[in-house]
CSV table of C-alpha atoms in Angstrom, one decimal:
chain,number,residue,atom,x,y,z
A,28,MET,CA,4.2,-6.3,31.2
A,29,LYS,CA,5.9,-3.2,29.9
A,30,LEU,CA,6.3,-2.9,26.2
A,31,ARG,CA,9.8,-2.1,24.9
A,32,ALA,CA,10.1,1.4,23.7
A,33,LYS,CA,11.2,1.8,20.0
A,34,LYS,CA,14.6,3.1,19.4
A,35,PRO,CA,15.0,6.3,17.3
A,36,HIS,CA,16.5,4.4,14.3
A,37,GLU,CA,13.6,1.9,14.4
A,38,GLU,CA,11.1,4.8,14.2
A,39,LEU,CA,13.1,6.3,11.4
A,40,ALA,CA,12.9,3.0,9.5
A,41,GLU,CA,9.2,2.8,10.0
A,42,ASP,CA,8.7,6.4,8.7
A,43,ILE,CA,10.8,5.7,5.6
A,44,ALA,CA,8.7,2.5,5.0
A,45,LEU,CA,5.5,4.6,5.3
A,46,LEU,CA,6.8,7.0,2.6
A,47,ILE,CA,7.9,4.2,0.4
A,48,GLU,CA,4.5,2.5,0.5
A,49,ALA,CA,2.7,5.8,0.0
A,50,ALA,CA,4.8,6.7,-3.1
A,51,ASP,CA,4.3,3.3,-4.5
A,52,GLY,CA,0.6,3.5,-3.9
A,53,TYR,CA,0.3,6.7,-5.8
A,54,ARG,CA,1.5,4.8,-8.9
A,55,VAL,CA,-1.7,2.8,-8.9
A,56,GLY,CA,-4.2,5.1,-7.3
A,57,ARG,CA,-4.0,3.8,-3.7
A,58,ASN,CA,-3.7,7.2,-2.3
A,59,THR,CA,-2.5,8.2,1.2
A,60,ASP,CA,-3.5,11.6,2.6
A,61,LEU,CA,-0.8,14.0,1.4
A,62,ARG,CA,-0.9,16.0,4.6
A,63,ARG,CA,0.2,12.9,6.5
A,64,ILE,CA,3.0,12.3,4.1
A,65,ARG,CA,4.1,16.0,4.3
A,66,ASP,CA,4.1,15.7,8.1
A,67,VAL,CA,6.5,12.8,8.0
A,68,MET,CA,8.8,14.5,5.4
A,69,ASP,CA,8.9,17.6,7.5
A,70,ARG,CA,9.7,15.7,10.7
A,71,ARG,CA,12.4,13.7,8.9
A,72,ALA,CA,13.7,16.5,6.7
A,73,LYS,CA,17.2,16.3,8.2
A,74,GLU,CA,17.6,12.6,7.8
A,75,LEU,CA,16.2,12.6,4.3
A,76,THR,CA,18.1,15.5,2.9
A,77,ASP,CA,20.0,13.2,0.5
A,78,VAL,CA,16.8,11.4,-0.6
A,79,PHE,CA,15.1,14.6,-1.7
A,80,ALA,CA,18.1,16.3,-3.1
A,81,GLY,CA,17.8,18.1,-6.5
A,82,GLY,CA,14.2,19.3,-5.8
A,83,LEU,CA,12.8,15.8,-5.8
A,84,ARG,CA,10.5,16.5,-2.8
A,85,LYS,CA,8.7,19.4,-4.7
A,86,LYS,CA,8.3,17.2,-7.8
A,87,PHE,CA,7.1,14.3,-5.6
A,88,GLU,CA,4.5,16.4,-3.8
A,89,LYS,CA,3.3,17.9,-7.0
A,90,THR,CA,2.9,14.5,-8.6
A,91,ALA,CA,1.2,13.0,-5.6
A,92,ASP,CA,-1.3,15.9,-5.6
A,93,TYR,CA,-1.9,15.4,-9.3
A,94,VAL,CA,-2.6,11.6,-8.7
A,95,ILE,CA,-4.9,12.2,-5.8
A,96,ASN,CA,-7.1,14.6,-7.8
A,97,LEU,CA,-7.1,12.4,-11.0
A,98,PRO,CA,-10.4,10.6,-10.3
A,99,ALA,CA,-12.2,14.0,-10.1
A,100,ILE,CA,-11.6,14.5,-13.9
A,101,ASP,CA,-13.1,11.2,-14.9
A,102,PRO,CA,-16.7,10.2,-13.8
A,103,ALA,CA,-15.9,6.5,-14.3
A,104,ALA,CA,-12.8,6.6,-12.2
A,105,LYS,CA,-14.6,8.5,-9.5
A,106,LYS,CA,-17.3,5.9,-9.5
A,107,TRP,CA,-15.0,2.9,-9.2
A,108,SER,CA,-12.9,4.7,-6.6
A,109,ALA,CA,-16.0,5.1,-4.5
A,110,VAL,CA,-17.0,1.5,-5.1
A,111,PHE,CA,-13.6,0.3,-3.9
A,112,LEU,CA,-13.9,2.2,-0.7
A,113,VAL,CA,-17.3,0.9,0.1
A,114,VAL,CA,-16.4,-2.7,-0.9
A,115,ARG,CA,-13.3,-2.6,1.3
A,116,PHE,CA,-15.5,-1.8,4.2
A,117,LEU,CA,-18.1,-4.5,3.2
A,118,LEU,CA,-15.3,-7.1,2.9
A,119,ARG,CA,-14.6,-6.9,6.7
A,120,ILE,CA,-18.3,-7.4,7.4
A,121,ALA,CA,-18.6,-10.3,4.9
A,122,LEU,CA,-15.5,-12.0,6.4
A,123,LEU,CA,-16.9,-11.7,9.9
A,124,GLY,CA,-20.3,-13.1,8.7
A,125,PHE,CA,-18.5,-16.0,7.1
A,126,MET,CA,-16.5,-16.8,10.3
A,127,VAL,CA,-19.7,-16.6,12.4
A,128,SER,CA,-21.5,-19.0,10.0
A,129,LEU,CA,-18.6,-21.5,10.4
A,130,ILE,CA,-19.0,-21.3,14.2
A,131,VAL,CA,-22.7,-21.8,13.9
A,132,VAL,CA,-22.2,-24.9,11.7
A,133,THR,CA,-20.0,-26.5,14.4
A,134,LEU,CA,-22.9,-25.9,16.9
A,135,GLY,CA,-25.2,-28.1,14.7
A,136,LYS,CA,-28.0,-25.6,14.3
A,137,ASP,CA,-30.7,-26.6,11.7
A,138,TRP,CA,-30.4,-23.3,9.9
A,139,ALA,CA,-26.6,-23.3,9.9
A,140,PRO,CA,-26.2,-24.6,6.3
A,141,TRP,CA,-28.4,-21.9,5.0
A,142,LEU,CA,-26.4,-19.2,6.8
A,143,LEU,CA,-23.1,-20.7,5.5
A,144,TYR,CA,-24.3,-20.8,1.9
A,145,THR,CA,-25.6,-17.2,2.2
A,146,SER,CA,-22.5,-15.8,3.8
A,147,THR,CA,-20.3,-17.6,1.3
A,148,GLY,CA,-22.3,-16.2,-1.6
A,149,ILE,CA,-22.1,-12.7,-0.2
A,150,LEU,CA,-18.3,-13.1,0.3
A,151,TYR,CA,-17.8,-14.1,-3.3
A,152,VAL,CA,-19.8,-11.2,-4.5
A,153,VAL,CA,-17.8,-8.8,-2.4
A,154,PHE,CA,-14.5,-10.3,-3.5
A,155,PHE,CA,-15.6,-10.0,-7.2
A,156,LEU,CA,-16.6,-6.3,-6.8
A,157,ARG,CA,-13.4,-5.6,-5.0
A,158,TRP,CA,-11.3,-7.2,-7.7
A,159,TYR,CA,-13.3,-5.6,-10.5
A,160,SER,CA,-13.1,-2.1,-9.0
A,161,LEU,CA,-9.4,-2.5,-8.6
A,162,VAL,CA,-9.0,-3.6,-12.2
A,163,LYS,CA,-11.0,-0.6,-13.4
A,164,LEU,CA,-8.9,1.8,-11.3
A,165,GLU,CA,-5.7,0.3,-12.4
A,166,GLU,CA,-6.7,0.6,-16.1
A,167,PHE,CA,-7.5,4.3,-15.5
A,168,TYR,CA,-4.1,5.1,-13.9
A,169,ILE,CA,-2.2,3.1,-16.5
A,170,GLN,CA,-3.8,5.2,-19.2
A,171,GLU,CA,-3.2,8.5,-17.4
A,172,PHE,CA,0.5,7.7,-16.7
A,173,ALA,CA,1.0,6.6,-20.3
A,174,LYS,CA,0.0,10.2,-21.3
A,175,ARG,CA,2.4,11.6,-18.7
A,176,PRO,CA,5.2,9.1,-18.2
A,177,GLY,CA,7.3,11.7,-16.3
A,178,ARG,CA,4.9,11.5,-13.4
A,179,ASP,CA,5.4,7.8,-12.9
A,180,LYS,CA,9.2,8.2,-13.3
A,181,ILE,CA,9.2,10.7,-10.4
A,182,LEU,CA,7.3,8.4,-8.2
A,183,ARG,CA,9.5,5.4,-9.0
A,184,GLU,CA,12.6,7.5,-8.4
A,185,THR,CA,11.3,8.6,-5.1
A,186,VAL,CA,10.6,5.0,-4.1
A,187,ASN,CA,14.1,3.8,-5.2
A,188,ARG,CA,15.8,6.6,-3.3
A,189,LEU,CA,13.8,5.8,-0.1
A,190,ILE,CA,14.5,2.1,-0.5
A,191,GLY,CA,18.2,2.9,-0.6
A,192,LYS,CA,17.9,5.0,2.5
A,193,LEU,CA,15.9,2.3,4.3
A,194,ALA,CA,18.6,-0.2,3.4
A,195,GLN,CA,21.3,2.2,4.8
A,196,VAL,CA,19.4,2.6,8.1
A,197,ILE,CA,18.9,-1.1,8.4
A,198,ARG,CA,22.6,-1.8,7.7
A,199,GLU,CA,24.1,0.9,9.9
A,200,HIS,CA,22.0,0.1,12.9
A,201,ASP,CA,22.0,-3.7,12.5
A,202,LEU,CA,18.3,-4.0,12.1
A,203,LYS,CA,16.5,-7.1,10.8
A,204,PRO,CA,15.2,-6.6,7.2
A,205,LYS,CA,12.4,-9.1,8.1
A,206,LYS,CA,11.0,-6.6,10.6
A,207,HIS,CA,10.9,-3.8,8.1
A,208,ARG,CA,9.2,-5.5,5.2
A,209,LEU,CA,7.3,-3.4,2.7
A,210,HIS,CA,3.8,-3.9,1.1
A,211,LEU,CA,4.1,-2.7,-2.4
A,212,PHE,CA,1.8,-2.8,-5.5
A,213,LYS,CA,4.8,-2.5,-7.9
A,214,THR,CA,8.0,-4.4,-7.9
A,215,ASP,CA,10.1,-2.6,-10.5
A,216,TYR,CA,12.4,-1.2,-7.9
A,217,GLU,CA,16.1,-1.7,-7.1
A,218,GLU,CA,17.4,-3.5,-4.0
A,219,ILE,CA,14.3,-5.5,-3.1
A,220,ARG,CA,13.2,-9.1,-3.2
A,221,VAL,CA,9.6,-10.4,-3.3
A,222,VAL,CA,8.8,-12.5,-0.2
A,223,LYS,CA,5.1,-13.0,-0.9
A,224,LYS,CA,2.8,-12.4,-3.9
A,225,PRO,CA,-0.7,-10.8,-3.7
A,226,ASN,CA,-3.5,-13.2,-2.8
A,227,ILE,CA,-7.3,-13.0,-2.4
A,228,LEU,CA,-7.0,-11.1,0.9
A,229,ARG,CA,-3.9,-9.0,0.1
A,230,ASP,CA,-3.5,-6.7,-2.9
A,231,THR,CA,0.2,-6.1,-2.4
A,232,TYR,CA,3.5,-7.9,-2.7
A,233,VAL,CA,5.4,-8.3,0.5
A,234,VAL,CA,9.0,-7.4,-0.2
A,235,GLU,CA,12.2,-7.2,1.7
A,236,VAL,CA,15.1,-4.7,1.3
A,237,LEU,CA,18.3,-6.2,0.0
A,238,VAL,CA,20.7,-4.7,2.5
A,239,ASP,CA,23.8,-6.3,1.0
A,240,ALA,CA,23.0,-4.8,-2.4
A,241,ALA,CA,23.1,-1.4,-0.9
A,242,GLY,CA,26.5,-1.9,0.7
């Protein structure tokens, strides 16, 4: 079975969504490699001329670089950033172990209850460490942005402009907003609606662009 090739405007919408989620992530310290973001902005420079008008791209890149390097100036933030990365990896292993234990229980093994209790306990510990490290990182970034509110303003403006552009692409090419939903940490943006809230397995809000609002 041959997969349908993506159309150019669908790829454009996906690239814009990537930039939106990256810029939003910088506001809370969920950092995307800036080289990857620059590659997308370079490749889409012609289509995004209006988005980055007025020198916004330079301001955005400078702010993103500042955010990425913030943990280096604070030992506690650096520690919790490392903890989060490790725990994120451990979470996958813990979930796999939990699912395996459920399968073993259905097989009726004598040691199945012990395995289930152990894997459940480990999963709870990993969830707690993940939550706590995220809280600590969020506190750090809130404090830093409070000292320099202009930085957060630049990131928010970048996201708003990109959302407007995504809405335009969706509307002009008759795309389905549902297929181009965004995963965001913040929801203080224009022209979006929240579809799903964060849960124990997902840190982000799932949002949909309001195409009519942009029209």
